[in-house]
């Protein structure tokens, strides 16, 4: 059944108003990385996005103003064409060197959110990240659903165990940047992270790149990442993605041709105060 233009506009408006209502209340709708609704009954609240217009910031399920109270961020509210690159690193399967090569070629700083397994198995790559001017953030030691952790001590342990291993290996303290595993969070989590001195980072652009046996084609990746880029974007990519390793140089070039430049997350937090 085809919908006429007016009906499409009405449906779009209703959806936008519904999302805006929840954003204002700070309630986490259950959405996955790509902004699609997963099965009902998913545990906790998952970060999600709804893209309304090409080249414009998406509607998120919590507002930047609400998140700022917890030292949490997902975007920079700006008209400047700035991009903040972030990578989630669950394990190493050979794509990170190509990603680092592309970042170096473009002089693009990034933040790599690593887990304990990555620090244990790939210390040389973590050292390279640091040596080449990137930030290494905390994605927890075991990558659990943090929204199920109710005690501050248990929450602290997931972060501090990785901090200790990082400092022992790298020789310097780990940045107090935190990304919740799978984007699952609660307001209690946000409060605990802030109490522990952490800044929490979500994202305003991502695509389904994490399934190893179902990697997107280069064309599919570009079809999501080019039209959806927007000023102040915090981009989430996974280092495990073969596609990302193959396209990153060209992707950064395409974004540069659109007038974008790359900046470290530290500038986002500084400019937000």
JSON list of C-alpha atoms in Angstrom, two decimals, residues 35-145:
[
{"chain": "A", "resi": 35, "resn": "UNK", "atom": "CA", "xyz": [18.29, 3.39, 15.08]},
{"chain": "A", "resi": 36, "resn": "UNK", "atom": "CA", "xyz": [16.06, 0.35, 14.51]},
{"chain": "A", "resi": 37, "resn": "UNK", "atom": "CA", "xyz": [13.70, -1.08, 17.09]},
{"chain": "A", "resi": 38, "resn": "UNK", "atom": "CA", "xyz": [14.87, -4.51, 18.36]},
{"chain": "A", "resi": 39, "resn": "UNK", "atom": "CA", "xyz": [12.62, -7.11, 19.97]},
{"chain": "A", "resi": 40, "resn": "UNK", "atom": "CA", "xyz": [10.38, -6.00, 22.80]},
{"chain": "A", "resi": 41, "resn": "UNK", "atom": "CA", "xyz": [11.61, -6.68, 26.30]},
{"chain": "A", "resi": 42, "resn": "UNK", "atom": "CA", "xyz": [15.26, -5.80, 25.70]},
{"chain": "A", "resi": 43, "resn": "UNK", "atom": "CA", "xyz": [17.09, -5.29, 28.97]},
{"chain": "A", "resi": 44, "resn": "UNK", "atom": "CA", "xyz": [17.78, -1.73, 30.05]},
{"chain": "A", "resi": 45, "resn": "UNK", "atom": "CA", "xyz": [17.79, 1.25, 27.73]},
{"chain": "A", "resi": 46, "resn": "UNK", "atom": "CA", "xyz": [19.84, 1.24, 24.53]},
{"chain": "A", "resi": 47, "resn": "UNK", "atom": "CA", "xyz": [21.18, 4.29, 22.78]},
{"chain": "A", "resi": 48, "resn": "UNK", "atom": "CA", "xyz": [19.39, 4.96, 19.50]},
{"chain": "A", "resi": 49, "resn": "UNK", "atom": "CA", "xyz": [18.98, 7.52, 16.74]},
{"chain": "A", "resi": 50, "resn": "UNK", "atom": "CA", "xyz": [16.36, 8.53, 14.20]},
{"chain": "A", "resi": 51, "resn": "UNK", "atom": "CA", "xyz": [17.66, 10.27, 11.06]},
{"chain": "A", "resi": 52, "resn": "UNK", "atom": "CA", "xyz": [15.14, 12.79, 9.74]},
{"chain": "A", "resi": 53, "resn": "UNK", "atom": "CA", "xyz": [17.01, 14.74, 7.07]},
{"chain": "A", "resi": 54, "resn": "UNK", "atom": "CA", "xyz": [20.17, 14.22, 5.04]},
{"chain": "A", "resi": 55, "resn": "UNK", "atom": "CA", "xyz": [23.15, 16.16, 6.36]},
{"chain": "A", "resi": 56, "resn": "UNK", "atom": "CA", "xyz": [21.33, 17.04, 9.59]},
{"chain": "A", "resi": 57, "resn": "UNK", "atom": "CA", "xyz": [21.82, 15.77, 13.13]},
{"chain": "A", "resi": 58, "resn": "UNK", "atom": "CA", "xyz": [19.56, 12.86, 14.09]},
{"chain": "A", "resi": 59, "resn": "UNK", "atom": "CA", "xyz": [17.00, 12.83, 16.88]},
{"chain": "A", "resi": 60, "resn": "UNK", "atom": "CA", "xyz": [18.47, 10.84, 19.77]},
{"chain": "A", "resi": 61, "resn": "UNK", "atom": "CA", "xyz": [16.65, 9.19, 22.65]},
{"chain": "A", "resi": 62, "resn": "UNK", "atom": "CA", "xyz": [18.15, 11.61, 25.16]},
{"chain": "A", "resi": 63, "resn": "UNK", "atom": "CA", "xyz": [18.91, 15.26, 24.58]},
{"chain": "A", "resi": 64, "resn": "UNK", "atom": "CA", "xyz": [22.38, 16.81, 24.72]},
{"chain": "A", "resi": 65, "resn": "UNK", "atom": "CA", "xyz": [21.15, 19.12, 27.49]},
{"chain": "A", "resi": 66, "resn": "UNK", "atom": "CA", "xyz": [19.93, 16.19, 29.60]},
{"chain": "A", "resi": 67, "resn": "UNK", "atom": "CA", "xyz": [23.17, 14.23, 29.10]},
{"chain": "A", "resi": 68, "resn": "UNK", "atom": "CA", "xyz": [25.37, 17.19, 29.94]},
{"chain": "A", "resi": 69, "resn": "UNK", "atom": "CA", "xyz": [24.21, 17.02, 33.57]},
{"chain": "A", "resi": 70, "resn": "UNK", "atom": "CA", "xyz": [26.04, 13.67, 33.76]},
{"chain": "A", "resi": 71, "resn": "UNK", "atom": "CA", "xyz": [29.14, 14.74, 31.81]},
{"chain": "A", "resi": 72, "resn": "UNK", "atom": "CA", "xyz": [27.80, 12.64, 28.95]},
{"chain": "A", "resi": 73, "resn": "UNK", "atom": "CA", "xyz": [27.85, 13.50, 25.25]},
{"chain": "A", "resi": 74, "resn": "UNK", "atom": "CA", "xyz": [26.73, 12.20, 21.88]},
{"chain": "A", "resi": 75, "resn": "UNK", "atom": "CA", "xyz": [27.15, 15.22, 19.60]},
{"chain": "A", "resi": 76, "resn": "UNK", "atom": "CA", "xyz": [28.46, 18.75, 19.50]},
{"chain": "A", "resi": 77, "resn": "UNK", "atom": "CA", "xyz": [25.69, 21.23, 18.86]},
{"chain": "A", "resi": 78, "resn": "UNK", "atom": "CA", "xyz": [27.40, 23.37, 16.23]},
{"chain": "A", "resi": 79, "resn": "UNK", "atom": "CA", "xyz": [27.08, 24.46, 12.63]},
{"chain": "A", "resi": 80, "resn": "UNK", "atom": "CA", "xyz": [30.80, 23.90, 12.07]},
{"chain": "A", "resi": 81, "resn": "UNK", "atom": "CA", "xyz": [31.64, 20.84, 10.00]},
{"chain": "A", "resi": 82, "resn": "UNK", "atom": "CA", "xyz": [33.51, 19.00, 12.72]},
{"chain": "A", "resi": 83, "resn": "UNK", "atom": "CA", "xyz": [33.75, 15.23, 13.10]},
{"chain": "A", "resi": 84, "resn": "UNK", "atom": "CA", "xyz": [34.79, 13.28, 16.20]},
{"chain": "A", "resi": 85, "resn": "UNK", "atom": "CA", "xyz": [35.96, 9.79, 15.22]},
{"chain": "A", "resi": 86, "resn": "UNK", "atom": "CA", "xyz": [35.57, 6.92, 17.69]},
{"chain": "A", "resi": 87, "resn": "UNK", "atom": "CA", "xyz": [36.19, 3.19, 17.37]},
{"chain": "A", "resi": 88, "resn": "UNK", "atom": "CA", "xyz": [34.92, 0.40, 19.63]},
{"chain": "A", "resi": 89, "resn": "UNK", "atom": "CA", "xyz": [37.53, -2.35, 19.96]},
{"chain": "A", "resi": 90, "resn": "UNK", "atom": "CA", "xyz": [36.18, -5.67, 21.23]},
{"chain": "A", "resi": 91, "resn": "UNK", "atom": "CA", "xyz": [38.97, -7.78, 19.76]},
{"chain": "A", "resi": 92, "resn": "UNK", "atom": "CA", "xyz": [41.65, -7.64, 17.09]},
{"chain": "A", "resi": 93, "resn": "UNK", "atom": "CA", "xyz": [41.24, -9.44, 13.76]},
{"chain": "A", "resi": 94, "resn": "UNK", "atom": "CA", "xyz": [43.68, -7.62, 11.52]},
{"chain": "A", "resi": 95, "resn": "UNK", "atom": "CA", "xyz": [41.87, -4.44, 10.51]},
{"chain": "A", "resi": 96, "resn": "UNK", "atom": "CA", "xyz": [43.24, -1.95, 13.04]},
{"chain": "A", "resi": 97, "resn": "UNK", "atom": "CA", "xyz": [46.60, -1.37, 11.31]},
{"chain": "A", "resi": 98, "resn": "UNK", "atom": "CA", "xyz": [44.80, -0.24, 8.14]},
{"chain": "A", "resi": 99, "resn": "UNK", "atom": "CA", "xyz": [42.54, 2.01, 10.23]},
{"chain": "A", "resi": 100, "resn": "UNK", "atom": "CA", "xyz": [45.55, 3.57, 11.94]},
{"chain": "A", "resi": 101, "resn": "UNK", "atom": "CA", "xyz": [47.29, 4.03, 8.60]},
{"chain": "A", "resi": 102, "resn": "UNK", "atom": "CA", "xyz": [44.29, 5.92, 7.20]},
{"chain": "A", "resi": 103, "resn": "UNK", "atom": "CA", "xyz": [44.00, 8.11, 10.30]},
{"chain": "A", "resi": 104, "resn": "UNK", "atom": "CA", "xyz": [47.71, 8.95, 10.11]},
{"chain": "A", "resi": 105, "resn": "UNK", "atom": "CA", "xyz": [47.47, 9.80, 6.41]},
{"chain": "A", "resi": 106, "resn": "UNK", "atom": "CA", "xyz": [44.67, 12.29, 7.10]},
{"chain": "A", "resi": 107, "resn": "UNK", "atom": "CA", "xyz": [46.04, 13.63, 10.37]},
{"chain": "A", "resi": 108, "resn": "UNK", "atom": "CA", "xyz": [42.75, 12.58, 11.96]},
{"chain": "A", "resi": 109, "resn": "UNK", "atom": "CA", "xyz": [42.69, 12.06, 15.75]},
{"chain": "A", "resi": 110, "resn": "UNK", "atom": "CA", "xyz": [40.42, 9.31, 17.07]},
{"chain": "A", "resi": 111, "resn": "UNK", "atom": "CA", "xyz": [39.35, 7.73, 20.33]},
{"chain": "A", "resi": 112, "resn": "UNK", "atom": "CA", "xyz": [39.59, 3.95, 20.63]},
{"chain": "A", "resi": 113, "resn": "UNK", "atom": "CA", "xyz": [37.31, 2.46, 23.29]},
{"chain": "A", "resi": 114, "resn": "UNK", "atom": "CA", "xyz": [38.94, -0.83, 24.27]},
{"chain": "A", "resi": 115, "resn": "UNK", "atom": "CA", "xyz": [38.00, -3.79, 26.49]},
{"chain": "A", "resi": 116, "resn": "UNK", "atom": "CA", "xyz": [40.22, -5.95, 28.68]},
{"chain": "A", "resi": 117, "resn": "UNK", "atom": "CA", "xyz": [40.66, -8.64, 26.05]},
{"chain": "A", "resi": 118, "resn": "UNK", "atom": "CA", "xyz": [41.99, -6.08, 23.59]},
{"chain": "A", "resi": 119, "resn": "UNK", "atom": "CA", "xyz": [44.50, -4.70, 26.07]},
{"chain": "A", "resi": 120, "resn": "UNK", "atom": "CA", "xyz": [45.67, -8.25, 26.90]},
{"chain": "A", "resi": 121, "resn": "UNK", "atom": "CA", "xyz": [46.07, -9.49, 23.34]},
{"chain": "A", "resi": 122, "resn": "UNK", "atom": "CA", "xyz": [47.05, -6.38, 21.38]},
{"chain": "A", "resi": 123, "resn": "UNK", "atom": "CA", "xyz": [49.27, -4.17, 23.59]},
{"chain": "A", "resi": 124, "resn": "UNK", "atom": "CA", "xyz": [51.47, -3.17, 20.65]},
{"chain": "A", "resi": 125, "resn": "UNK", "atom": "CA", "xyz": [48.49, -1.76, 18.75]},
{"chain": "A", "resi": 126, "resn": "UNK", "atom": "CA", "xyz": [47.33, 0.13, 21.84]},
{"chain": "A", "resi": 127, "resn": "UNK", "atom": "CA", "xyz": [50.85, 1.56, 22.18]},
{"chain": "A", "resi": 128, "resn": "UNK", "atom": "CA", "xyz": [50.73, 2.59, 18.53]},
{"chain": "A", "resi": 129, "resn": "UNK", "atom": "CA", "xyz": [47.39, 4.35, 19.10]},
{"chain": "A", "resi": 130, "resn": "UNK", "atom": "CA", "xyz": [48.93, 6.38, 21.92]},
{"chain": "A", "resi": 131, "resn": "UNK", "atom": "CA", "xyz": [52.18, 7.09, 20.07]},
{"chain": "A", "resi": 132, "resn": "UNK", "atom": "CA", "xyz": [50.27, 8.40, 17.05]},
{"chain": "A", "resi": 133, "resn": "UNK", "atom": "CA", "xyz": [48.29, 10.86, 19.15]},
{"chain": "A", "resi": 134, "resn": "UNK", "atom": "CA", "xyz": [45.00, 9.03, 19.62]},
{"chain": "A", "resi": 135, "resn": "UNK", "atom": "CA", "xyz": [43.02, 8.71, 22.83]},
{"chain": "A", "resi": 136, "resn": "UNK", "atom": "CA", "xyz": [42.30, 5.32, 24.40]},
{"chain": "A", "resi": 137, "resn": "UNK", "atom": "CA", "xyz": [39.00, 5.16, 26.28]},
{"chain": "A", "resi": 138, "resn": "UNK", "atom": "CA", "xyz": [37.38, 2.64, 28.61]},
{"chain": "A", "resi": 139, "resn": "UNK", "atom": "CA", "xyz": [34.81, 0.21, 27.17]},
{"chain": "A", "resi": 140, "resn": "UNK", "atom": "CA", "xyz": [34.94, -1.84, 30.43]},
{"chain": "A", "resi": 141, "resn": "UNK", "atom": "CA", "xyz": [37.02, -4.93, 31.14]},
{"chain": "A", "resi": 142, "resn": "UNK", "atom": "CA", "xyz": [34.46, -7.65, 30.35]},
{"chain": "A", "resi": 143, "resn": "UNK", "atom": "CA", "xyz": [31.92, -5.78, 28.14]},
{"chain": "A", "resi": 144, "resn": "UNK", "atom": "CA", "xyz": [28.87, -6.60, 30.30]},
{"chain": "A", "resi": 145, "resn": "UNK", "atom": "CA", "xyz": [25.42, -5.00, 30.32]}
]
